[in-house]
mmCIF file of C-alpha atoms in Angstrom:
data_model
loop_
_atom_site.group_PDB
_atom_site.id
_atom_site.type_symbol
_atom_site.label_atom_id
_atom_site.label_comp_id
_atom_site.label_asym_id
_atom_site.label_seq_id
_atom_site.Cartn_x
_atom_site.Cartn_y
_atom_site.Cartn_z
ATOM 1 C CA UNK M 231 46.799 50.164 59.376
ATOM 2 C CA UNK M 232 46.652 48.014 56.329
ATOM 3 C CA UNK M 233 43.716 45.739 55.668
ATOM 4 C CA UNK M 234 44.392 42.060 55.661
ATOM 5 C CA UNK M 235 43.691 40.489 52.279
ATOM 6 C CA UNK M 236 41.682 37.315 52.153
ATOM 7 C CA UNK M 237 43.760 34.382 50.966
ATOM 8 C CA UNK M 238 42.761 32.922 47.623
ATOM 9 C CA UNK M 239 44.441 29.579 48.377
ATOM 10 C CA UNK M 240 42.681 26.396 49.373
ATOM 11 C CA UNK M 241 42.053 26.043 53.084
ATOM 12 C CA UNK M 242 43.190 23.024 55.030
ATOM 13 C CA UNK M 243 39.631 22.330 56.163
ATOM 14 C CA UNK M 244 38.412 22.229 52.551
ATOM 15 C CA UNK M 245 41.145 19.814 51.573
ATOM 16 C CA UNK M 246 40.418 17.536 54.549
ATOM 17 C CA UNK M 247 36.685 17.524 53.762
ATOM 18 C CA UNK M 248 37.351 16.637 50.108
ATOM 19 C CA UNK M 249 39.701 13.866 51.247
ATOM 20 C CA UNK M 250 36.987 12.502 53.555
ATOM 21 C CA UNK M 251 34.516 12.588 50.635
ATOM 22 C CA UNK M 252 36.957 10.645 48.454
ATOM 23 C CA UNK M 253 37.436 8.049 51.210
ATOM 24 C CA UNK M 254 33.645 7.840 51.656
ATOM 25 C CA UNK M 255 33.139 7.300 47.920
ATOM 26 C CA UNK M 256 35.835 4.611 47.890
ATOM 27 C CA UNK M 257 34.213 2.820 50.841
ATOM 28 C CA UNK M 258 30.766 3.047 49.262
ATOM 29 C CA UNK M 259 31.856 1.687 45.885
ATOM 30 C CA UNK M 260 33.912 -1.065 47.530
ATOM 31 C CA UNK M 261 30.882 -2.073 49.576
ATOM 32 C CA UNK M 262 28.798 -2.529 46.429
ATOM 33 C CA UNK M 263 30.998 -5.418 45.285
ATOM 34 C CA UNK M 264 31.688 -7.205 48.576
ATOM 35 C CA UNK M 265 29.435 -9.619 50.486
ATOM 36 C CA UNK M 266 26.153 -7.803 51.043
ATOM 37 C CA UNK M 267 24.366 -10.249 53.343
ATOM 38 C CA UNK M 268 25.287 -13.169 55.574
ATOM 39 C CA UNK M 269 22.807 -15.977 56.192
ATOM 40 C CA UNK M 270 23.298 -18.229 59.201
ATOM 41 C CA UNK M 271 21.289 -21.437 59.278
ATOM 42 C CA UNK M 272 21.104 -23.547 62.449
ATOM 43 C CA UNK M 273 19.512 -26.877 63.200
ATOM 44 C CA UNK M 274 19.199 -27.875 66.850
ATOM 45 C CA UNK M 275 17.858 -31.292 65.847
ATOM 46 C CA UNK M 276 20.922 -32.160 63.774
ATOM 47 C CA UNK M 277 23.288 -29.937 65.754
ATOM 48 C CA UNK M 278 24.757 -28.222 62.724
ATOM 49 C CA UNK M 279 25.013 -24.691 61.448
ATOM 50 C CA UNK M 280 26.088 -23.151 58.148
ATOM 51 C CA UNK M 281 26.951 -19.662 56.979
ATOM 52 C CA UNK M 282 26.522 -18.354 53.466
ATOM 53 C CA UNK M 283 27.059 -14.917 51.978
ATOM 54 C CA UNK M 284 25.526 -13.136 49.012
ATOM 55 C CA UNK M 285 26.665 -10.082 47.080
ATOM 56 C CA UNK M 286 24.320 -7.572 45.463
ATOM 57 C CA UNK M 287 25.011 -9.370 42.166
ATOM 58 C CA UNK M 288 23.861 -12.670 43.725
ATOM 59 C CA UNK M 289 20.691 -10.960 44.933
ATOM 60 C CA UNK M 290 20.174 -9.548 41.428
ATOM 61 C CA UNK M 291 20.378 -13.037 39.917
ATOM 62 C CA UNK M 292 18.027 -14.399 42.594
ATOM 63 C CA UNK M 293 15.553 -11.601 41.833
ATOM 64 C CA UNK M 294 15.789 -12.268 38.065
ATOM 65 C CA UNK M 295 15.087 -15.965 38.655
ATOM 66 C CA UNK M 296 12.157 -15.045 40.906
ATOM 67 C CA UNK M 297 10.822 -12.704 38.189
ATOM 68 C CA UNK M 298 10.759 -15.653 35.773
ATOM 69 C CA UNK M 299 8.383 -17.330 38.223
ATOM 70 C CA UNK M 300 6.192 -14.195 38.502
ATOM 71 C CA UNK M 301 7.614 -13.373 41.913
ATOM 72 C CA UNK M 302 10.250 -11.020 43.278
ATOM 73 C CA UNK M 303 12.706 -10.733 46.124
ATOM 74 C CA UNK M 304 10.891 -8.420 48.489
ATOM 75 C CA UNK M 305 12.722 -5.121 49.183
ATOM 76 C CA UNK M 306 15.598 -5.989 46.836
ATOM 77 C CA UNK M 307 14.813 -3.387 44.180
ATOM 78 C CA UNK M 308 14.762 -0.499 46.662
ATOM 79 C CA UNK M 309 17.822 -1.840 48.488
ATOM 80 C CA UNK M 310 19.784 -2.048 45.244
ATOM 81 C CA UNK M 311 18.543 1.365 44.100
ATOM 82 C CA UNK M 312 19.483 3.132 47.347
ATOM 83 C CA UNK M 313 22.890 1.411 47.435
ATOM 84 C CA UNK M 314 23.876 2.552 43.943
ATOM 85 C CA UNK M 315 22.441 6.057 44.427
ATOM 86 C CA UNK M 316 24.365 6.470 47.700
ATOM 87 C CA UNK M 317 27.689 5.509 46.112
ATOM 88 C CA UNK M 318 27.100 7.674 43.038
ATOM 89 C CA UNK M 319 25.957 10.677 45.083
ATOM 90 C CA UNK M 320 29.003 10.608 47.373
ATOM 91 C CA UNK M 321 31.318 10.282 44.359
ATOM 92 C CA UNK M 322 29.506 13.159 42.614
ATOM 93 C CA UNK M 323 29.818 15.306 45.741
ATOM 94 C CA UNK M 324 33.571 14.662 45.869
ATOM 95 C CA UNK M 325 33.996 15.566 42.193
ATOM 96 C CA UNK M 326 31.867 18.702 42.563
ATOM 97 C CA UNK M 327 33.865 19.920 45.545
ATOM 98 C CA UNK M 328 37.169 19.268 43.794
ATOM 99 C CA UNK M 329 35.875 21.324 40.870
ATOM 100 C CA UNK M 330 34.674 24.007 43.292
ATOM 101 C CA UNK M 331 38.162 24.268 44.768
ATOM 102 C CA UNK M 332 39.628 24.710 41.289
ATOM 103 C CA UNK M 333 36.981 26.858 39.578
ATOM 104 C CA UNK M 334 35.726 28.702 42.700
ATOM 105 C CA UNK M 335 32.077 28.610 41.688
ATOM 106 C CA UNK M 336 29.788 28.644 44.738
ATOM 107 C CA UNK M 337 26.998 26.858 42.850
ATOM 108 C CA UNK M 338 29.164 23.717 42.671
ATOM 109 C CA UNK M 339 29.378 23.735 46.465
ATOM 110 C CA UNK M 340 25.609 23.971 46.806
ATOM 111 C CA UNK M 341 25.016 21.136 44.336
ATOM 112 C CA UNK M 342 27.741 19.106 46.092
ATOM 113 C CA UNK M 343 25.955 19.645 49.407
ATOM 114 C CA UNK M 344 22.699 18.378 47.927
ATOM 115 C CA UNK M 345 24.558 15.341 46.555
ATOM 116 C CA UNK M 346 25.983 14.799 50.049
ATOM 117 C CA UNK M 347 22.518 14.854 51.596
ATOM 118 C CA UNK M 348 21.335 12.330 49.006
ATOM 119 C CA UNK M 349 24.368 10.106 49.637
ATOM 120 C CA UNK M 350 23.896 10.182 53.400
ATOM 121 C CA UNK M 351 20.164 9.475 53.308
ATOM 122 C CA UNK M 352 20.436 6.740 50.662
ATOM 123 C CA UNK M 353 23.312 5.066 52.526
ATOM 124 C CA UNK M 354 21.179 4.814 55.659
ATOM 125 C CA UNK M 355 18.115 3.667 53.682
ATOM 126 C CA UNK M 356 20.167 0.957 51.962
ATOM 127 C CA UNK M 357 21.020 -0.694 55.275
ATOM 128 C CA UNK M 358 17.469 -0.259 56.591
ATOM 129 C CA UNK M 359 16.010 -2.007 53.533
ATOM 130 C CA UNK M 360 18.707 -4.693 53.742
ATOM 131 C CA UNK M 361 17.513 -5.494 57.267
ATOM 132 C CA UNK M 362 13.913 -5.590 55.993
ATOM 133 C CA UNK M 363 14.921 -7.825 53.074
ATOM 134 C CA UNK M 364 16.748 -10.176 55.446
ATOM 135 C CA UNK M 365 13.766 -10.275 57.787
ATOM 136 C CA UNK M 366 11.556 -11.444 54.902
ATOM 137 C CA UNK M 367 13.818 -14.448 54.321
ATOM 138 C CA UNK M 368 14.252 -15.511 57.927
ATOM 139 C CA UNK M 369 13.052 -19.056 58.527
ATOM 140 C CA UNK M 370 12.098 -20.555 61.868
ATOM 141 C CA UNK M 371 10.841 -24.134 61.940
ATOM 142 C CA UNK M 372 11.392 -24.701 65.641
ATOM 143 C CA UNK M 373 14.151 -27.167 66.512
ATOM 144 C CA UNK M 374 14.266 -28.458 62.944
ATOM 145 C CA UNK M 375 15.923 -25.359 61.456
ATOM 146 C CA UNK M 376 16.149 -21.588 61.680
ATOM 147 C CA UNK M 377 17.970 -19.015 59.627
ATOM 148 C CA UNK M 378 18.699 -15.316 59.832
ATOM 149 C CA UNK M 379 19.902 -13.014 57.074
ATOM 150 C CA UNK M 380 21.784 -9.923 58.192
ATOM 151 C CA UNK M 381 23.887 -7.265 56.455
ATOM 152 C CA UNK M 382 27.505 -8.186 55.804
ATOM 153 C CA UNK M 383 30.659 -6.124 55.337
ATOM 154 C CA UNK M 384 29.650 -4.659 51.959
ATOM 155 C CA UNK M 385 26.436 -3.192 53.314
ATOM 156 C CA UNK M 386 28.217 -1.726 56.316
ATOM 157 C CA UNK M 387 30.984 -0.236 54.160
ATOM 158 C CA UNK M 388 28.428 1.389 51.873
ATOM 159 C CA UNK M 389 26.570 2.866 54.836
ATOM 160 C CA UNK M 390 29.759 4.172 56.450
ATOM 161 C CA UNK M 391 30.916 5.573 53.112
ATOM 162 C CA UNK M 392 27.568 7.243 52.497
ATOM 163 C CA UNK M 393 27.384 8.779 55.956
ATOM 164 C CA UNK M 394 31.050 9.793 56.027
ATOM 165 C CA UNK M 395 31.178 11.201 52.493
ATOM 166 C CA UNK M 396 27.727 12.731 52.683
ATOM 167 C CA UNK M 397 28.445 14.330 56.045
ATOM 168 C CA UNK M 398 31.704 15.791 54.737
ATOM 169 C CA UNK M 399 29.897 17.171 51.681
ATOM 170 C CA UNK M 400 27.248 18.769 53.871
ATOM 171 C CA UNK M 401 29.974 20.250 56.085
ATOM 172 C CA UNK M 402 31.838 21.591 53.068
ATOM 173 C CA UNK M 403 28.662 23.137 51.673
ATOM 174 C CA UNK M 404 27.921 24.842 54.971
ATOM 175 C CA UNK M 405 31.528 26.037 55.269
ATOM 176 C CA UNK M 406 31.542 27.632 51.825
#
């Protein structure tokens, strides 16, 4: 009986995992530039409510203005840092696994898996610190006014992209 030779082609699972990483990176980077938080302000006394949204760029400008007054937006620096690291790590994992499929160097898969872990963890930490940042700016003055700041679509897209892309990278690293 003849031995079966191992195929040197790309497996379907590998291609699907790389595709999921690319989608995760696209979601993460898209999330960075969309509305990051939504602030809802209500006044029972007046009977009115307003909604406003802020992007990460708006938060950056708010933090820069606060720095001029020897203050800072609490939790913004870590939120911004984790958001950008998550997007970059998922994109790096996708690139590394594409290169691994072409070059067939196992080390690229290991490094891609580490990048996936970083992307997943940072994506989750970005949303956690966004909740903490929003909690710091919640206002409650009884019936006069109250406001809540919660994550918006950009934050959720980044988290989904980080978890999806990072999870796929971890799966691809384990598979290889």
